[in-house]
mmCIF file of C-alpha atoms in Angstrom:
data_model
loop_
_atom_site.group_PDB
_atom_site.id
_atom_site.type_symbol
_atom_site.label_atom_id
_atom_site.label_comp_id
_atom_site.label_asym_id
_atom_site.label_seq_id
_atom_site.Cartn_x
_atom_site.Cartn_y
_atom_site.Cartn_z
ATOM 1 C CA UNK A 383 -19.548 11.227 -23.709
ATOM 2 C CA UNK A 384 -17.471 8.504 -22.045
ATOM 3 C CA UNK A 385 -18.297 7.905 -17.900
ATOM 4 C CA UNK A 386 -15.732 5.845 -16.335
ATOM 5 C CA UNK A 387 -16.925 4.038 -13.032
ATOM 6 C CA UNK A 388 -14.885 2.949 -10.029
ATOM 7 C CA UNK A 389 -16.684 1.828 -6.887
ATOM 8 C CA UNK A 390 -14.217 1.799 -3.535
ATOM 9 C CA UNK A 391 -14.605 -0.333 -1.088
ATOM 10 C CA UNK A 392 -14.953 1.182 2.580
ATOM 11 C CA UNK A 393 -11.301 -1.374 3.322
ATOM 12 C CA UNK A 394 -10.460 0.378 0.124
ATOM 13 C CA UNK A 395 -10.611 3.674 1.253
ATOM 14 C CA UNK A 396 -8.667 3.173 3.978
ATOM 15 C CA UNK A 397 -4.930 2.864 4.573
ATOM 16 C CA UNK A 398 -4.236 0.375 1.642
ATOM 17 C CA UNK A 399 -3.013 1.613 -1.106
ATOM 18 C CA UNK A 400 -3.722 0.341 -4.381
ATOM 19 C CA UNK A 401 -1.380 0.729 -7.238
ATOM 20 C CA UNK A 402 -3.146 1.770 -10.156
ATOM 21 C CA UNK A 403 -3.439 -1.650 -12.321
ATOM 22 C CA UNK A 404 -5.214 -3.184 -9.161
ATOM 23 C CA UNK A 405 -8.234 -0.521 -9.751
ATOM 24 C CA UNK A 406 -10.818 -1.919 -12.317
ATOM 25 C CA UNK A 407 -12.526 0.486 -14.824
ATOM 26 C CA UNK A 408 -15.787 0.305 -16.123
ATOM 27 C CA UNK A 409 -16.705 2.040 -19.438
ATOM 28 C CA UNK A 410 -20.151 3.660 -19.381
ATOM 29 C CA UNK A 411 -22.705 5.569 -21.295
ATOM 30 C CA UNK A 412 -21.863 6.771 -24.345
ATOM 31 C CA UNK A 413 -24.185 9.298 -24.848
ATOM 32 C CA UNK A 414 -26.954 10.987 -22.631
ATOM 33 C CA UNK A 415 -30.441 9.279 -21.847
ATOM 34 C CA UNK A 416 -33.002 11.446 -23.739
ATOM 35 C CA UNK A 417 -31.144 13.771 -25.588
ATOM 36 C CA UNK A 418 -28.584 14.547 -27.930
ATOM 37 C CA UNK A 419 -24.845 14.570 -27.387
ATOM 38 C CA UNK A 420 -23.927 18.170 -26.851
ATOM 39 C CA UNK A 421 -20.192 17.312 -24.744
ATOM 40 C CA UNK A 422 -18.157 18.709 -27.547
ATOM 41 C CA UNK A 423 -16.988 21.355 -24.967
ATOM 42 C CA UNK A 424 -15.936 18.859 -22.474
ATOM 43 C CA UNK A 425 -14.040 17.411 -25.230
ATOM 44 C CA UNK A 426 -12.759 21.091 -25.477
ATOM 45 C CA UNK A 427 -11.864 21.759 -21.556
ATOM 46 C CA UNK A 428 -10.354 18.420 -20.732
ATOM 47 C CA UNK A 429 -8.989 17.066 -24.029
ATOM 48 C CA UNK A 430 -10.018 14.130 -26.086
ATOM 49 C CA UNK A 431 -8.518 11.382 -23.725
ATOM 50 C CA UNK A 432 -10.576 13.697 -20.356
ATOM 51 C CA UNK A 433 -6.580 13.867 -18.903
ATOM 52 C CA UNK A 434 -5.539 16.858 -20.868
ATOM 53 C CA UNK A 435 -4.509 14.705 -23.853
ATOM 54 C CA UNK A 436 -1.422 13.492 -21.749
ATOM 55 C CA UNK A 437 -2.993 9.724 -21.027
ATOM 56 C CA UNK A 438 -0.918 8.059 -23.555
ATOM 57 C CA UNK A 439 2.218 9.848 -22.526
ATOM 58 C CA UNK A 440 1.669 8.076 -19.448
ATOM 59 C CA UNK A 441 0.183 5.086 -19.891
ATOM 60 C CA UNK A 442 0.355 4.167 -23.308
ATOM 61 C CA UNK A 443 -1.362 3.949 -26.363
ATOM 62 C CA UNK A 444 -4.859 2.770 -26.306
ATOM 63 C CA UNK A 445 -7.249 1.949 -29.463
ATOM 64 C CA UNK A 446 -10.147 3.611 -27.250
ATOM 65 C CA UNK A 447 -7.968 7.207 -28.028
ATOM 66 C CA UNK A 448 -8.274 7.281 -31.531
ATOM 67 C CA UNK A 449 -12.291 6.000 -31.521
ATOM 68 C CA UNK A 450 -12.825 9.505 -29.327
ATOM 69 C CA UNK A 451 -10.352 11.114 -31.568
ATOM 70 C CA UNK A 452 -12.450 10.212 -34.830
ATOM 71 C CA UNK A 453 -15.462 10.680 -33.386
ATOM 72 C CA UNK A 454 -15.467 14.496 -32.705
ATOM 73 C CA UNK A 455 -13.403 14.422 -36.590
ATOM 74 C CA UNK A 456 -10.240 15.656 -35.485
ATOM 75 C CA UNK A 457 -10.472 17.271 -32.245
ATOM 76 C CA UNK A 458 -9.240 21.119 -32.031
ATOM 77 C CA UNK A 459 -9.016 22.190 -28.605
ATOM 78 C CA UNK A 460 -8.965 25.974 -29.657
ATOM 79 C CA UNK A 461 -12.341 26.415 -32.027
ATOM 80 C CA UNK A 462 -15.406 27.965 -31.038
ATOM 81 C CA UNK A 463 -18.719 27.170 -29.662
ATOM 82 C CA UNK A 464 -20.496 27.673 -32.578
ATOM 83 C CA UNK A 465 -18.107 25.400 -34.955
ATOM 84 C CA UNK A 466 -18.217 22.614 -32.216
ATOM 85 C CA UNK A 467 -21.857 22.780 -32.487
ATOM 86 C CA UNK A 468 -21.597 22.623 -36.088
ATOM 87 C CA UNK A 469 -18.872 19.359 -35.720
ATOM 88 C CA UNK A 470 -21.145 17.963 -33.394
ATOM 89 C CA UNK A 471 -24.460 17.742 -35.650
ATOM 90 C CA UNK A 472 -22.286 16.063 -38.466
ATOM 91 C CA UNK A 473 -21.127 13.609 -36.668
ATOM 92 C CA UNK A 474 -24.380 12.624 -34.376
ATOM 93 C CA UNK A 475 -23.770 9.117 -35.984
ATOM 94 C CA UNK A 476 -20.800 8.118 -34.941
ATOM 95 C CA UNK A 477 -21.659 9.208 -30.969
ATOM 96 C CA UNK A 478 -24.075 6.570 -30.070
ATOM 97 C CA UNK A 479 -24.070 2.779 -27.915
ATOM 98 C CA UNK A 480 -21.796 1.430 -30.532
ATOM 99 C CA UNK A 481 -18.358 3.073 -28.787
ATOM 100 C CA UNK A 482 -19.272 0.693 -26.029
ATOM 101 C CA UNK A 483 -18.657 -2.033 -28.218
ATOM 102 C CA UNK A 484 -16.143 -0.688 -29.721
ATOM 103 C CA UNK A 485 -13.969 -0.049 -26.620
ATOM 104 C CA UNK A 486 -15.854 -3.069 -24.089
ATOM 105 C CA UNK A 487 -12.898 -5.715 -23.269
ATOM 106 C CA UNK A 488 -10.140 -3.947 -24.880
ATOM 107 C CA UNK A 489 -6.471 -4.394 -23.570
ATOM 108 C CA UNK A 490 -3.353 -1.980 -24.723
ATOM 109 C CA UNK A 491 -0.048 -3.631 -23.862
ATOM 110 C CA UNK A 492 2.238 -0.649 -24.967
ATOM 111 C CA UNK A 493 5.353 0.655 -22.673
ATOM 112 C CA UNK A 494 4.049 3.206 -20.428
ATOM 113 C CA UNK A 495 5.683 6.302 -19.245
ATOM 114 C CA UNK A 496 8.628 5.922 -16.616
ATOM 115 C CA UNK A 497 8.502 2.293 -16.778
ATOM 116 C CA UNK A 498 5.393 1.974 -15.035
ATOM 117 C CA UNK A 499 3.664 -1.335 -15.926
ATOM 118 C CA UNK A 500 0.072 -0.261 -15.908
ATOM 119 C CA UNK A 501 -2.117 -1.718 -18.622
ATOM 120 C CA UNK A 502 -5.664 -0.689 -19.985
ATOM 121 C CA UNK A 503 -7.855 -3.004 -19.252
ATOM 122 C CA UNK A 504 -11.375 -2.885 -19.014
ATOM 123 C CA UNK A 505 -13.906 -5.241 -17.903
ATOM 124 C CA UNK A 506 -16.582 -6.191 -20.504
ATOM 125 C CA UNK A 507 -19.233 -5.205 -18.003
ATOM 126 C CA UNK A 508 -21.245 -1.840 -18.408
ATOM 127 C CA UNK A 509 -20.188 0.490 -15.138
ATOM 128 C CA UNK A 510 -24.187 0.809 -14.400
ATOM 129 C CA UNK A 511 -24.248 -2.620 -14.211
ATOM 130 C CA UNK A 512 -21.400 -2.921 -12.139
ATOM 131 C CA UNK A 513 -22.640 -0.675 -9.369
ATOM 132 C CA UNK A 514 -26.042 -2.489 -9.429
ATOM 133 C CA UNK A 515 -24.188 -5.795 -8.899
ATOM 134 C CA UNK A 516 -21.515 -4.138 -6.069
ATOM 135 C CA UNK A 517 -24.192 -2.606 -4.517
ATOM 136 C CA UNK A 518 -26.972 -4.701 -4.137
ATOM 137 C CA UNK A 519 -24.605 -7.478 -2.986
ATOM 138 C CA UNK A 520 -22.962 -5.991 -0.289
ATOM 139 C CA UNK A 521 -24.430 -4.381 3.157
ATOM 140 C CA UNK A 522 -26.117 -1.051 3.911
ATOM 141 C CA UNK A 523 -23.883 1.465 3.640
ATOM 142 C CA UNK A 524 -21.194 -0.133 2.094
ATOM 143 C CA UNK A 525 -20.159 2.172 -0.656
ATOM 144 C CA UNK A 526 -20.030 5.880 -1.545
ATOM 145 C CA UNK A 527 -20.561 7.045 -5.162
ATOM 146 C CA UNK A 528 -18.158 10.008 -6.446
ATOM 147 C CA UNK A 529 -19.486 11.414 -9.727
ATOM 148 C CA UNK A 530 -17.675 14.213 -11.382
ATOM 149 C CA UNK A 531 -19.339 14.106 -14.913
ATOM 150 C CA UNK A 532 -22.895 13.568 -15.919
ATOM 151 C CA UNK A 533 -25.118 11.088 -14.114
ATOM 152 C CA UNK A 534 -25.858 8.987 -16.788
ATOM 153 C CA UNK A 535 -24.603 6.104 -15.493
ATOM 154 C CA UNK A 536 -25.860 6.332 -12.115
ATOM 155 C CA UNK A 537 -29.155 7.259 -13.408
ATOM 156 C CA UNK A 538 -28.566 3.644 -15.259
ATOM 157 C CA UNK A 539 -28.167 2.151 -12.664
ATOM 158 C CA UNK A 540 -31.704 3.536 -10.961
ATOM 159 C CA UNK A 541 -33.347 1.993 -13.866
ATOM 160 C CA UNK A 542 -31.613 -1.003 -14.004
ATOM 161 C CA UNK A 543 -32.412 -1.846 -10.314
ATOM 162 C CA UNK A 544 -29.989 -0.028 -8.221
ATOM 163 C CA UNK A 545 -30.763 -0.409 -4.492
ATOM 164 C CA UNK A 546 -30.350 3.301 -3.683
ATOM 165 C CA UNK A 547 -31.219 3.196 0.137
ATOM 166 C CA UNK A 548 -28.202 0.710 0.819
ATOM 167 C CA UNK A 549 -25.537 3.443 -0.456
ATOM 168 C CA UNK A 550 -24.678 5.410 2.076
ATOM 169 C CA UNK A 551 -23.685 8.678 0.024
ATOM 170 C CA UNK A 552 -23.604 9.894 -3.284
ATOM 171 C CA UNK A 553 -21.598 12.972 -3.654
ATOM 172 C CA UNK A 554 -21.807 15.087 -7.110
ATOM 173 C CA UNK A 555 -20.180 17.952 -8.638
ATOM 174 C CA UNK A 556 -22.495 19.450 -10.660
ATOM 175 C CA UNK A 557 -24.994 22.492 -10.880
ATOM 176 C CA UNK A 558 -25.252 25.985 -10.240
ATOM 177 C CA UNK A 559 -27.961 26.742 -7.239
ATOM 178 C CA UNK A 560 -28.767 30.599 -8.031
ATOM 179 C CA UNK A 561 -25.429 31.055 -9.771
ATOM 180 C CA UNK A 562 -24.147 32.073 -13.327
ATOM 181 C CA UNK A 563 -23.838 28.718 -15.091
ATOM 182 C CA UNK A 564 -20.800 27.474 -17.252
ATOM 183 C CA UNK A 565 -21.693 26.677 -20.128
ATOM 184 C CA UNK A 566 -24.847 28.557 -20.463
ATOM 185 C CA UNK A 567 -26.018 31.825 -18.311
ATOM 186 C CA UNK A 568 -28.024 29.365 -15.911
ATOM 187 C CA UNK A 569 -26.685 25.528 -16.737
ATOM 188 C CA UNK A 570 -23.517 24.004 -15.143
ATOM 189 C CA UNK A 571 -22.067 21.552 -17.884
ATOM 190 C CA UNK A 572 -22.273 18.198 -16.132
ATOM 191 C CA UNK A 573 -25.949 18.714 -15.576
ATOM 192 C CA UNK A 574 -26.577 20.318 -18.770
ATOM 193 C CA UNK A 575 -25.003 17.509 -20.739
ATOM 194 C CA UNK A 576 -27.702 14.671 -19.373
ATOM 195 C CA UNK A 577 -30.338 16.763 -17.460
ATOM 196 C CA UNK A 578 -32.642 14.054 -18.178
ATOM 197 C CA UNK A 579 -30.102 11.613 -15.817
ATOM 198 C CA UNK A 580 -30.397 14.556 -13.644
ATOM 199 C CA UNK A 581 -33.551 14.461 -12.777
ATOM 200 C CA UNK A 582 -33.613 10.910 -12.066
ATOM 201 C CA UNK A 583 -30.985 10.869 -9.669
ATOM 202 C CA UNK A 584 -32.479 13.958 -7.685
ATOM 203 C CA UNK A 585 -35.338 11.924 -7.119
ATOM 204 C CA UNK A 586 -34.363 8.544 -6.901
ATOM 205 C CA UNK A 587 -34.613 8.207 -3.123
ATOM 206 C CA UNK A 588 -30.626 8.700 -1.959
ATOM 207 C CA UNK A 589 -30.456 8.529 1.599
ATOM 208 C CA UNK A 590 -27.775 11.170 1.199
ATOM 209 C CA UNK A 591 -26.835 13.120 -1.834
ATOM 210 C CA UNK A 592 -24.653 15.546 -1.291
ATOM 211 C CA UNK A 593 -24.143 18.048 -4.776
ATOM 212 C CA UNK A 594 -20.859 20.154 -5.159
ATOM 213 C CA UNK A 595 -22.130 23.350 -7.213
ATOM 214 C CA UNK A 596 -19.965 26.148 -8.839
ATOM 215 C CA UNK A 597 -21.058 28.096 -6.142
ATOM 216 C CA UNK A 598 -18.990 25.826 -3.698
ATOM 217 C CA UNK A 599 -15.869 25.410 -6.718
ATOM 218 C CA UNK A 600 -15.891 29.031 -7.940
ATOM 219 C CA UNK A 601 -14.857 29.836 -4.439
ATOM 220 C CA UNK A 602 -11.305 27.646 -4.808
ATOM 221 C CA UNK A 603 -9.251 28.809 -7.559
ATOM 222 C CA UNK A 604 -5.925 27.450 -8.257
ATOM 223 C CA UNK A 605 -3.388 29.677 -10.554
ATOM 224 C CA UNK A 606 -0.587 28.458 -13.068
ATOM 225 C CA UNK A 607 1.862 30.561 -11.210
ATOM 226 C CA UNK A 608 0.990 29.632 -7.837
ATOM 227 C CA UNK A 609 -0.567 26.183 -6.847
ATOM 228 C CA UNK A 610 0.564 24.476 -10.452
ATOM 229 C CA UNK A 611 3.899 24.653 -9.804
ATOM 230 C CA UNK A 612 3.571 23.430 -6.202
ATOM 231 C CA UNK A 613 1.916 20.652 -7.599
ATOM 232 C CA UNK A 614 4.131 20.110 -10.000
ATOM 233 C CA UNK A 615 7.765 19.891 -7.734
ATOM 234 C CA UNK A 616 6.244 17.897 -4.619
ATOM 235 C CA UNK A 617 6.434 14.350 -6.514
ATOM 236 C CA UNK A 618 5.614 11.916 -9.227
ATOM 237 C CA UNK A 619 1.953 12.424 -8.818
ATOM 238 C CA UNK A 620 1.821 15.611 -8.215
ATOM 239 C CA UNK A 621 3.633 16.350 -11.776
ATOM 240 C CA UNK A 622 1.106 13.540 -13.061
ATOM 241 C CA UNK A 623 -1.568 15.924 -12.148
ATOM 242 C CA UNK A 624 -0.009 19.075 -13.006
ATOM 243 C CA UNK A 625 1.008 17.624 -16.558
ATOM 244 C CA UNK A 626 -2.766 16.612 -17.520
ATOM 245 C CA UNK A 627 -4.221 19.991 -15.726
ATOM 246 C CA UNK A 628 -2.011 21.829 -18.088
ATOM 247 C CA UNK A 629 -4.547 21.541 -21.381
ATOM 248 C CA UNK A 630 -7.722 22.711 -18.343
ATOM 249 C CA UNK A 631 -6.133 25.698 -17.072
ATOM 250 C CA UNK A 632 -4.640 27.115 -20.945
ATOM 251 C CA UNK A 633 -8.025 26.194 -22.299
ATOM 252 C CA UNK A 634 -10.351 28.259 -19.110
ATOM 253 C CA UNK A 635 -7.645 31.111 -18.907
ATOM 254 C CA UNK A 636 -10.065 33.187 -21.826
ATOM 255 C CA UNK A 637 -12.690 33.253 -19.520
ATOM 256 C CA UNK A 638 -11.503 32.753 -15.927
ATOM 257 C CA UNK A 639 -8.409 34.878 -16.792
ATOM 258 C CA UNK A 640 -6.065 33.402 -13.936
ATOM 259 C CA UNK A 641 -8.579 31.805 -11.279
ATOM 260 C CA UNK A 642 -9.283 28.041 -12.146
ATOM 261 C CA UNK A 643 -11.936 26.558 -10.652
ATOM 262 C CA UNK A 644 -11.478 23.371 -8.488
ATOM 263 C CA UNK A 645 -14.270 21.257 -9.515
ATOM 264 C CA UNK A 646 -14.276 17.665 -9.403
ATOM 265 C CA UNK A 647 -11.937 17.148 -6.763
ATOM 266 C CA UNK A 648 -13.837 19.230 -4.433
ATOM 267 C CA UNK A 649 -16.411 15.677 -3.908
ATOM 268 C CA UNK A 650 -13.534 14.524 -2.759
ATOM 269 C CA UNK A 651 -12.456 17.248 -0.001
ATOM 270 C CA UNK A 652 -15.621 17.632 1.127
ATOM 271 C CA UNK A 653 -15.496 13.595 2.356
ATOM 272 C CA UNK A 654 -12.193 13.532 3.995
ATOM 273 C CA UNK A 655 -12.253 17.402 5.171
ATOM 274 C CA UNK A 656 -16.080 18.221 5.516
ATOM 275 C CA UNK A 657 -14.901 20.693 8.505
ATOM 276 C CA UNK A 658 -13.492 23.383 5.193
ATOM 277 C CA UNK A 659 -16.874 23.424 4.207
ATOM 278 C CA UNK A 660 -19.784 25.487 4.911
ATOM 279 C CA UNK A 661 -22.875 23.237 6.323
ATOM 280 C CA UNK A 662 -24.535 21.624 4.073
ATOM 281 C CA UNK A 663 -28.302 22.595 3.312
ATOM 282 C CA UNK A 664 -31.190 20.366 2.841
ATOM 283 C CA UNK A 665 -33.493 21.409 0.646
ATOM 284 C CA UNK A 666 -36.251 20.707 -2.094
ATOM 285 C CA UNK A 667 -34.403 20.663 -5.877
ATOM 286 C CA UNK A 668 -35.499 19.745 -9.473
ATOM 287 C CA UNK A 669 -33.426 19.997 -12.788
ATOM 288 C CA UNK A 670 -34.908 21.293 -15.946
ATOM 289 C CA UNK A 671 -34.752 19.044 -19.272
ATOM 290 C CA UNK A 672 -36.616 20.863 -21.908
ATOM 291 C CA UNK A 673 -35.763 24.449 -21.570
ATOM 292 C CA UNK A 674 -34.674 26.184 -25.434
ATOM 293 C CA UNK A 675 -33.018 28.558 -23.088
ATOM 294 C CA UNK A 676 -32.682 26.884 -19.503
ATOM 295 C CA UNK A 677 -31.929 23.550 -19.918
ATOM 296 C CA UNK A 678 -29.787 22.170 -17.114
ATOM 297 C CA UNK A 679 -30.986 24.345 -14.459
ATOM 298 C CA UNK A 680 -30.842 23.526 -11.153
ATOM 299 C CA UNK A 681 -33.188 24.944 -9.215
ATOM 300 C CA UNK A 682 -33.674 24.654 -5.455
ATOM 301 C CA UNK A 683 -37.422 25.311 -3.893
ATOM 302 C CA UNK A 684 -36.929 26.267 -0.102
ATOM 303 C CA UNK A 685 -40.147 28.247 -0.147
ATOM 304 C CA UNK A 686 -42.487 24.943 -1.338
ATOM 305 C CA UNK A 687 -43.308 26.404 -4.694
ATOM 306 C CA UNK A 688 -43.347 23.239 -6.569
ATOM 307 C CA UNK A 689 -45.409 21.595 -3.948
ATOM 308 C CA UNK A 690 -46.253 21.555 0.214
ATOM 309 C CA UNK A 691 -45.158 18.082 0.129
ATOM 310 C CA UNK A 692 -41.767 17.987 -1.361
ATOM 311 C CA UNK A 693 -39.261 17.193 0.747
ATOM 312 C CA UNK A 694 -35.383 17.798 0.813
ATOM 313 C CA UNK A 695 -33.671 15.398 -1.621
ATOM 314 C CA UNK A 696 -30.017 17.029 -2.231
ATOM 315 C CA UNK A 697 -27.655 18.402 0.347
ATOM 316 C CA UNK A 698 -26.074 21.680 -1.101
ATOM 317 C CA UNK A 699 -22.257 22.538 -0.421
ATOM 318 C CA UNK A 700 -22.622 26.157 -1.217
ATOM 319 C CA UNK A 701 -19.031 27.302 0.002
ATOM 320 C CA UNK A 702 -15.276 26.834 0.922
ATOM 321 C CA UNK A 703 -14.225 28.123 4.471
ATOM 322 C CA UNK A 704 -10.959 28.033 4.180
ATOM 323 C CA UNK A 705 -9.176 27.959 0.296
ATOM 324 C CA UNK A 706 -5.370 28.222 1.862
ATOM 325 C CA UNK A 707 -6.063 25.216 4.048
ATOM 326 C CA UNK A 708 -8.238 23.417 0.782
ATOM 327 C CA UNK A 709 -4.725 23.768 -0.839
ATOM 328 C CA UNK A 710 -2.481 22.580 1.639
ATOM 329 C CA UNK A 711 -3.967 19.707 2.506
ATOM 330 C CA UNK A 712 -4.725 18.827 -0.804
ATOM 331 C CA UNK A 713 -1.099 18.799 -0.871
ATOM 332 C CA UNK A 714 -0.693 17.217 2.157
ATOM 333 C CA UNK A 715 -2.926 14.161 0.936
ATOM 334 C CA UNK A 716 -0.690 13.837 -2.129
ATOM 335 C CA UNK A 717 3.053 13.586 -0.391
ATOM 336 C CA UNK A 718 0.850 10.928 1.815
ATOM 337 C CA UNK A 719 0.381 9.461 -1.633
ATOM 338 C CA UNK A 720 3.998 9.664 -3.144
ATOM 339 C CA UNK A 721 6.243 11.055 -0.957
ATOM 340 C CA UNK A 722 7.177 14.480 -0.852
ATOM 341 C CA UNK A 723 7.636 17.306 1.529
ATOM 342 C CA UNK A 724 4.368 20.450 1.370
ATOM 343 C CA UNK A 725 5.809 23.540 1.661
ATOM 344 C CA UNK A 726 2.456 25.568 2.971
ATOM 345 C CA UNK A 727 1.784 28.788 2.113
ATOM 346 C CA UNK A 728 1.300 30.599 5.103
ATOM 347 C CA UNK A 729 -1.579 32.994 6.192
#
């Protein structure tokens, strides 16, 4: 499992735009807190590199690619469950802390694609560290944490001293709140992958945290014949995007046929566009870690059944209002981006 960390700045955020080798990135966990690593299928879904195996295409060869290569021995996007599984227990050795130091400080200095003159780069400091340090230092309120992956390294952070009432929001993809999971009947993967992080995070204290199910995702479905190619024609990033979402939609199309989920950059929407959203509902919720068969469950308690004096500690986004408008200004935010002219598609 490899968490990458980037924590924006509110004058960050704003009109500036930073070109991509100004934007540090902090390797994370390697592996979950409690458990054992069980993200072969992420490796699956999102390729060895998590951009659809295209990274080096774009940016270059990095040492880092071939340490995730070897570690999963010889990634095949296309076997099954049960011979991941299989790959997975043979090679619990080589998944642990030591890919941190394996990968901590390294620089590539290969050509990019299309002369771009990004390099990789990564600061020697552990991304849970980093938000401690960011956070603590600066005012209430300062930043906003977006986590599409497990919450290991927030949960890290907790541990390691995070001052979780000065953030003002943590927004997560992750869950299923009385919905079919994803990679089991009842467990959505980023949760099932570190349930144990999970749990932490639920009840850490958040002022706001604000959770992105598959209820909310399953609801915005992009297709290779439709929104891929107008992704793909409206720029430079935009065919960036499409390029690495490529492996994604191939590799869901056996079991989502042709409706692919938007998940992680829902967090995203529902900051700059809450108003496509459906309210948001406060309420009680606890993950469960041990479960042979429910592990990763996300469960929320609006009737006080795990106790009178629980209060709400997540704020669920349980649906899209809108997907045609989700699309075009998705769209819309990328020709800001790069240039570019949206054609919408029209009610």
């Amino acid at each position: 499992m490899r968490d990458e960390c980037y924590c924006a700045t509110e004058e960050e955020s704003g009109d500036k735009k930073l070109p991509p080798s100004e934007i540090p990135i902090y390797l994370g966990a390697s592996k979950p807190l409690e458990s054992e690593y069980r993200g072969m299928q992420g490796v699956a879904v999102h390729g060895f590199d998590g951009l659809g195996t295209r990274a080096s295409e774009y940016f270059g060869e990095w040492e880092g690619f071939s340490v995730f290569e070897r570690e999963v021995e010889g990634f095949e996007g296309q076997m099954e469950w049960e011979e991941r599984q299989e790959r997975n227990e043979r090679s619990q050795h080589t998944t642990g802390d030591s890919l941190d130091a394996k990968t901590s400080g390294r620089t590539n200095t290969s050509t990019p694609h299309e002369g771009h003159s990004h390099k990789w780069s990564f600061p020697s400091l552990h991304a849970a560290d980093h938000m401690v340090q960011q956070v603590n230092s600066h005012p209430d309120n300062h930043f906003t944490i977006i986590c599409t992956g497990p919450l290991t390294n927030l949960a890290l952070a907790v541990q390691r001293g995070l001052e979780v009432q000065k953030v003002r929001d943590v927004v997560h993809m992750g869950g299923a709140f009385e919905e079919r999971g994803n990679v089991t009947p009842v467990a959505e993967a980023n949760v099932f992958n570190d349930p144990h992080a999970t749990h932490i995070v639920y009840h850490a204290g958040f002022r706001s945290l604000r959770v992105v199910p598959l209820n909310t995702t399953r609801g915005i479905v992009m297709t290779k014949n439709n929104f891929i190619p107008r992704l793909r024609k409206l720029n430079r990033i935009g065919k960036f995007l499409a390029d690495v979402t490529d492996h994604y939609v191939d590799y869901l199309q056996r079991w989502e046929k042709d409706n692919i989920p938007m998940h992680d950059s829902t967090t995203l929407m529902l900051l700059l566009h809450p108003e496509l959203f459906s309210p948001e509902e406060e309420v009680y919720c606890d993950v469960e870690t041990e479960g042979r068969l429910t592990r990763g469950m996300t469960i929320p308690d609006r009737h006080k059944h795990f106790g009178q004096d629980n209060k709400p500690n997540v704020k669920l986004t349980l649906s899209c209002l809108d997907q045609r408008k989700y699309f075009n200004t998705y769209l819309e935010k990328l020709a800001w981006l790069g240039g570019g002219e949206v054609v919408k598609e029209e009610e």
